[in-house]
CSV table of C-alpha atoms in Angstrom, one decimal:
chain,number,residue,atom,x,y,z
A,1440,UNK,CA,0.0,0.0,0.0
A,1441,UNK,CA,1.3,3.5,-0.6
A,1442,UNK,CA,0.9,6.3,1.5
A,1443,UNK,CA,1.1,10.0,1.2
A,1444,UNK,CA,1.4,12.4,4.4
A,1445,UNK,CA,1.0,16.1,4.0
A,1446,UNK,CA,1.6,17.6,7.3
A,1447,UNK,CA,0.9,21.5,6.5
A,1448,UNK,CA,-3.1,22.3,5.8
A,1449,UNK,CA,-2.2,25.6,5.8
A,1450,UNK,CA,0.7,27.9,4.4
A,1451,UNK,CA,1.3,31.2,4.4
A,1452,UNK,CA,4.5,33.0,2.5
A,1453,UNK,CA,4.8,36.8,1.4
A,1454,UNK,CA,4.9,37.5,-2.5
A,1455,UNK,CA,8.5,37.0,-3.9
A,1456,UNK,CA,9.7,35.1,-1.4
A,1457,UNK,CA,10.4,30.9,-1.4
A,1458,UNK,CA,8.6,28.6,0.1
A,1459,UNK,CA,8.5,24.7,1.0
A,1460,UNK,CA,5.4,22.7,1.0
A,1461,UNK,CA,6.4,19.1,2.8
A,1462,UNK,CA,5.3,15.7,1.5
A,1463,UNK,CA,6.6,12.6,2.9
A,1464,UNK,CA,5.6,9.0,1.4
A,1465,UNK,CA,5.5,5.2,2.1
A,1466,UNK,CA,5.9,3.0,-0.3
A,1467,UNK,CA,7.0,-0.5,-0.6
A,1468,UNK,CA,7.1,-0.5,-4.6
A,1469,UNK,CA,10.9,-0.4,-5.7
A,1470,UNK,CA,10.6,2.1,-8.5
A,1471,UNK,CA,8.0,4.7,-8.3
A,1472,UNK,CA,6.8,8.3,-9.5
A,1473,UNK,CA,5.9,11.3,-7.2
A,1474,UNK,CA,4.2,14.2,-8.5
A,1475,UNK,CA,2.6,17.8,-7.8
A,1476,UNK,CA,-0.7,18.9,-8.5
A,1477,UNK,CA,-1.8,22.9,-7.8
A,1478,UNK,CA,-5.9,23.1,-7.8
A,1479,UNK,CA,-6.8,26.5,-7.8
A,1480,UNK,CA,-9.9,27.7,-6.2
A,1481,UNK,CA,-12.1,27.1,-9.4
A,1482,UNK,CA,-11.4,23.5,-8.8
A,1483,UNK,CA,-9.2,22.1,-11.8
A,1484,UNK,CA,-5.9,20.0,-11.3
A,1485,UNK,CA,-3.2,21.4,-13.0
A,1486,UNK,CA,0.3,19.2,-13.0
A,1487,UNK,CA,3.8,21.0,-12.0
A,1488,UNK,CA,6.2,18.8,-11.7
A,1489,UNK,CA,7.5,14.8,-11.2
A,1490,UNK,CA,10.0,13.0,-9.6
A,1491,UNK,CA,11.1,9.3,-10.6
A,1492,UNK,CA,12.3,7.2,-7.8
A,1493,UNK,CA,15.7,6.6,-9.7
A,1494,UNK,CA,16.6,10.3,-11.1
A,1495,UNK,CA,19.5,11.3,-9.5
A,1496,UNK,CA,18.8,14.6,-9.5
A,1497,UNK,CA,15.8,16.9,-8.7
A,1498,UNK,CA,13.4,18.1,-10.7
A,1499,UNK,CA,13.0,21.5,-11.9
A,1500,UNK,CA,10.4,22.9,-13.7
A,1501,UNK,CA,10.5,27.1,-14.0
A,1502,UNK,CA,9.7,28.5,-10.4
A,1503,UNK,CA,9.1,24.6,-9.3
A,1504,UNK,CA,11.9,22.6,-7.9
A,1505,UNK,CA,11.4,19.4,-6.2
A,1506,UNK,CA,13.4,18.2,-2.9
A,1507,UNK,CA,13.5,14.9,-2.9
A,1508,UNK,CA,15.4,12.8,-0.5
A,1509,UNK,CA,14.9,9.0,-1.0
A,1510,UNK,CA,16.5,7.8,2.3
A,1511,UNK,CA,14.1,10.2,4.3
A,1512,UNK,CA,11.6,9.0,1.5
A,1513,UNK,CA,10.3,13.0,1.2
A,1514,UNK,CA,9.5,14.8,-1.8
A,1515,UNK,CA,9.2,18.7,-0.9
A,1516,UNK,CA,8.0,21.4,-3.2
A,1517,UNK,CA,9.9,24.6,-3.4
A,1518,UNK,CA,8.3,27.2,-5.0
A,1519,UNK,CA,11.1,30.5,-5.6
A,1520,UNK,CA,9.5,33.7,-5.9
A,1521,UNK,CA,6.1,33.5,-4.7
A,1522,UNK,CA,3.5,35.0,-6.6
A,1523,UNK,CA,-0.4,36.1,-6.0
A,1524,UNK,CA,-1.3,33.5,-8.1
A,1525,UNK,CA,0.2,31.0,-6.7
A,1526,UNK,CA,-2.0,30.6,-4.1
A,1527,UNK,CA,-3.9,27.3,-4.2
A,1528,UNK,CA,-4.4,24.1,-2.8
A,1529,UNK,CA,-1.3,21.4,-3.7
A,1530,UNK,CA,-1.3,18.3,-3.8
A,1531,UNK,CA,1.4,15.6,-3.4
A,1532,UNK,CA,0.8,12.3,-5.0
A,1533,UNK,CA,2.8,9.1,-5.7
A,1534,UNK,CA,2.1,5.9,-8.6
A,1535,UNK,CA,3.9,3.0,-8.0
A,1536,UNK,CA,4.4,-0.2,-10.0
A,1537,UNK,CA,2.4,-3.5,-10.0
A,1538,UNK,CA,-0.9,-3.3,-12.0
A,1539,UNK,CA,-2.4,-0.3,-10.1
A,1540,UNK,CA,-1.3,2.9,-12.0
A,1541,UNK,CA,-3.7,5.4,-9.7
A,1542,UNK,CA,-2.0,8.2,-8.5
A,1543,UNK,CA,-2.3,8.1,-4.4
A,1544,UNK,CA,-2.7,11.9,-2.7
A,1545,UNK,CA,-2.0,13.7,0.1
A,1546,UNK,CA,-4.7,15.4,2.2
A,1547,UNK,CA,-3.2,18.7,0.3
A,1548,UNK,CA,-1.4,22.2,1.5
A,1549,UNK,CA,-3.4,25.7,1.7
A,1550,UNK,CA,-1.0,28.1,0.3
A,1551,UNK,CA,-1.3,31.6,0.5
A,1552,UNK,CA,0.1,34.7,-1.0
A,1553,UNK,CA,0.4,37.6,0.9
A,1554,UNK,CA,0.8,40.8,-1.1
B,1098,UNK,CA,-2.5,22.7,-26.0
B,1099,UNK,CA,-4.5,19.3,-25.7
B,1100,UNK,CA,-6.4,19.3,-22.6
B,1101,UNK,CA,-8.9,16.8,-21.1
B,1102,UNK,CA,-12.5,18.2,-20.9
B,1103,UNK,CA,-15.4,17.4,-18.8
B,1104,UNK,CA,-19.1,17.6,-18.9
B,1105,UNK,CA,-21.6,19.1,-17.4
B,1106,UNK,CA,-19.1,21.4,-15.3
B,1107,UNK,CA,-22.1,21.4,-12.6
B,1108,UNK,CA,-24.6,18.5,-12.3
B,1109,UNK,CA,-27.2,18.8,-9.6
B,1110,UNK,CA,-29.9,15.8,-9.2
B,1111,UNK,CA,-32.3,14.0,-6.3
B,1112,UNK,CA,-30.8,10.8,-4.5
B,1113,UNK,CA,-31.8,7.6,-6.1
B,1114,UNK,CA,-31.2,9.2,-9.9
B,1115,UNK,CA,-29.0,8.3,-12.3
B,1116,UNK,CA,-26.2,10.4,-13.2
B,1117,UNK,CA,-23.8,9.9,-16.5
B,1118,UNK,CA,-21.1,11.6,-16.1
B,1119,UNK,CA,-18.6,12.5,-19.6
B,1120,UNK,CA,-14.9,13.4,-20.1
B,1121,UNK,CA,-13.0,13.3,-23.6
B,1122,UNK,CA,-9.6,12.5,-22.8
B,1123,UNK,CA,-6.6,13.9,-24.4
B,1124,UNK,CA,-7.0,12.5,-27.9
B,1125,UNK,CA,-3.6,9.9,-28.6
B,1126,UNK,CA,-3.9,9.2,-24.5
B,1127,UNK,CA,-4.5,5.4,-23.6
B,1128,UNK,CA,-5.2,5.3,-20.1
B,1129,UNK,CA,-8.2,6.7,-18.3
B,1130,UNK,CA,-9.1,7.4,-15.5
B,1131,UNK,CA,-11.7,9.0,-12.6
B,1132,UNK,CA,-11.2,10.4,-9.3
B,1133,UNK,CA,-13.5,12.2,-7.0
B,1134,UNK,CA,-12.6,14.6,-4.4
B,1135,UNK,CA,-15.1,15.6,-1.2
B,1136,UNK,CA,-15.1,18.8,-0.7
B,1137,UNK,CA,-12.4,19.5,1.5
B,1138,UNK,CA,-11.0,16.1,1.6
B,1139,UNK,CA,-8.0,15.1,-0.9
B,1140,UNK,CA,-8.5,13.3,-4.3
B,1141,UNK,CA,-9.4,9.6,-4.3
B,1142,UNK,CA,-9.3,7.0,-7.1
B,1143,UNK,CA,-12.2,5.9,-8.3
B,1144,UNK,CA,-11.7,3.7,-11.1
B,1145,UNK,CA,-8.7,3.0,-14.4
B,1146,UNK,CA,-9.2,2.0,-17.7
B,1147,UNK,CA,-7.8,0.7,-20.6
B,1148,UNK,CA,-7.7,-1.3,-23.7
B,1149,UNK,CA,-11.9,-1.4,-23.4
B,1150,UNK,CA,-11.6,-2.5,-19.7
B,1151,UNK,CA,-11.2,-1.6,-15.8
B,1152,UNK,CA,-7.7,-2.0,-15.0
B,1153,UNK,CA,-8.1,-0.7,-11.5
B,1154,UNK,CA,-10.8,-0.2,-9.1
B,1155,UNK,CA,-11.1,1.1,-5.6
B,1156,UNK,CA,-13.5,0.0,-3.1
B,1157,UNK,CA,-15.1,3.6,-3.4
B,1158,UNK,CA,-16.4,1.8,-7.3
B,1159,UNK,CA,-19.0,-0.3,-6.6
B,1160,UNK,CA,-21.7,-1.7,-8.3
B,1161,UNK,CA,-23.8,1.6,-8.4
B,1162,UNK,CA,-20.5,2.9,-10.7
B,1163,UNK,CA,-19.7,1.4,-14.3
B,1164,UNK,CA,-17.4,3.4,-16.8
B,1165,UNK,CA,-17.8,3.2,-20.5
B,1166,UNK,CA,-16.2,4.5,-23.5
B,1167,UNK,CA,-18.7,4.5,-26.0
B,1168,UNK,CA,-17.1,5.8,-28.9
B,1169,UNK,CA,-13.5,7.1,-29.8
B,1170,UNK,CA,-13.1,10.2,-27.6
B,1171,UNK,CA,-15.7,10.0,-24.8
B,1172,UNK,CA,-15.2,8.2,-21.4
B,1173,UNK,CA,-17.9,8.2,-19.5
B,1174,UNK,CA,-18.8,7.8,-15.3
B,1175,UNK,CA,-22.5,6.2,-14.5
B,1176,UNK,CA,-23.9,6.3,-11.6
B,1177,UNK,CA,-26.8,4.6,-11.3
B,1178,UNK,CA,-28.7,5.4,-8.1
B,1179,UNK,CA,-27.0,8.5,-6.3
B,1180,UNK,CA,-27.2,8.4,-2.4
B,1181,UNK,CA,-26.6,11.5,-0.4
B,1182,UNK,CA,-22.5,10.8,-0.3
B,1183,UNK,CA,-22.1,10.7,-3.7
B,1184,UNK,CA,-22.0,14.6,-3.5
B,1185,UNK,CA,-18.6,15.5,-4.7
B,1186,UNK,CA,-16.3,17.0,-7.2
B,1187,UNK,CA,-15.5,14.4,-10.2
B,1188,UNK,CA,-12.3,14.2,-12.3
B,1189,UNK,CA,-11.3,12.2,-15.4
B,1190,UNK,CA,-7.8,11.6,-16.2
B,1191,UNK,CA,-6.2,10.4,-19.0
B,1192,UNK,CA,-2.5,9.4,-19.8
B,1193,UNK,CA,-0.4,8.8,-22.6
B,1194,UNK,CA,1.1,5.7,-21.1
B,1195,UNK,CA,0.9,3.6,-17.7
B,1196,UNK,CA,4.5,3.5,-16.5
B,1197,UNK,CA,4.8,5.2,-13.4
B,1198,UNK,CA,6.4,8.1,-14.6
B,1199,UNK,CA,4.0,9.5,-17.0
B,1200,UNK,CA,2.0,12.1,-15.6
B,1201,UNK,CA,-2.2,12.1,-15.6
B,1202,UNK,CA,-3.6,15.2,-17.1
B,1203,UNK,CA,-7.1,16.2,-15.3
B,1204,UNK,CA,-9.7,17.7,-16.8
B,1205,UNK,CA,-11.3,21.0,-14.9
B,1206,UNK,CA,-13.5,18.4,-13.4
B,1207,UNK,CA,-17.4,17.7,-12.5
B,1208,UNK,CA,-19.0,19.0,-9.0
B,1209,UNK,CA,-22.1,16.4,-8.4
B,1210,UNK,CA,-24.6,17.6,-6.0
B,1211,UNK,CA,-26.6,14.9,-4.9
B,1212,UNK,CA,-30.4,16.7,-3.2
């Protein structure tokens, strides 16, 4: 069984500064994926970034960066240069192998911008 | 950009109807998918699909849910007598392949409202 723990329901991080939202993850799978979802408040689920269980290094994607440390099996989100619109509800979530291919979430982060 | 789409983006109808829910996936995807989120509570797997069948199926998808893909480019979420519960926010996904590093692309999603 996998498991995703967010441990932050709420975040709060003044514009143009960085911030961390923390995901930790259990997993007995060998090779596995870990992903970022941000749902704004009108609902949708957009994707930001992914991190495969054998890259060696993190991911980066623009103003997304990844932290992942295997041995502490967590996969933080750093977002650099918080913006208004960043505010939003993420979501950490891992696929493992085997026949499932579900993504599993996290109970989600609250983040807000503060102007 | 190809996106996923949903419809109806609101669907509101009295416990003990049935409900037929639509997406069109991302057109050369091969994996489907549905999730539903409680509002407030994270994202849960519902049910995957491919090659024409259900891959993948959470307790959550019982008999009162079947999926279909009818034609080409819809895939489609009954459910045949809503109960009270069933209120929630519904979300197909689709995928180009199953490995666990391919991400799922959500569509903007469904929000059922069950009276």
């Amino acid at each position: 069984a996998q498991k995703i723990t967010q441990t932050q329901p709420g975040m709060f991080v003044q514009e143009k500064e960085a911030v961390t939202l923390d995901c930790t993850y259990d997993t007995s799978d060998p090779s596995y994926g870990l992903f970022w979802y941000k749902q704004p408040s009108s609902g949708e689920m957009i994707f930001l970034i992914y991190q495969g269980s054998y890259d060696q290094q993190n991911a980066t994607e623009g103003r997304y960066s990844l932290n992942f440390q295997k041995a502490r099996k967590s996969a933080n989100l750093v977002i650099s240069a918080s913006q208004l619109g960043d505010s939003a509800m993420y979501f950490c979530a891992m696929r493992g192998t085997g026949s499932a291919r579900q993504l599993t979430f996290g109970s989600g982060t609250q983040l807000t911008v503060l102007p | 950009e190809p996106e996923v789409t949903q419809t109806p983006s609101h669907q509101v109808t009295q416990m003990g109807q049935e409900v037929i829910l639509r997406c069109v996936p991302i057109s050369n995807h091969l994996y489907f998918y549905w999730y539903r989120q409680i509002l407030g509570q994270k994202v849960e797997f519902l049910v995957s699909f491919y090659n024409n069948e259900i891959s993948e199926k959470s307790e959550i998808f019982d008999d009162q849910f079947s999926v279909e893909r009818p034609d080409g480019s819809n895939f489609t979420l009954k459910i045949r007598s809503t109960k009270l519960e069933d209120s929630a926010m519904y979300f197909c996904a689709s995928s180009s392949r199953g490995g666990i590093y391919n991400e799922q692309f959500f569509g903007p999603g469904t929000r059922l409202t069950v009276l």
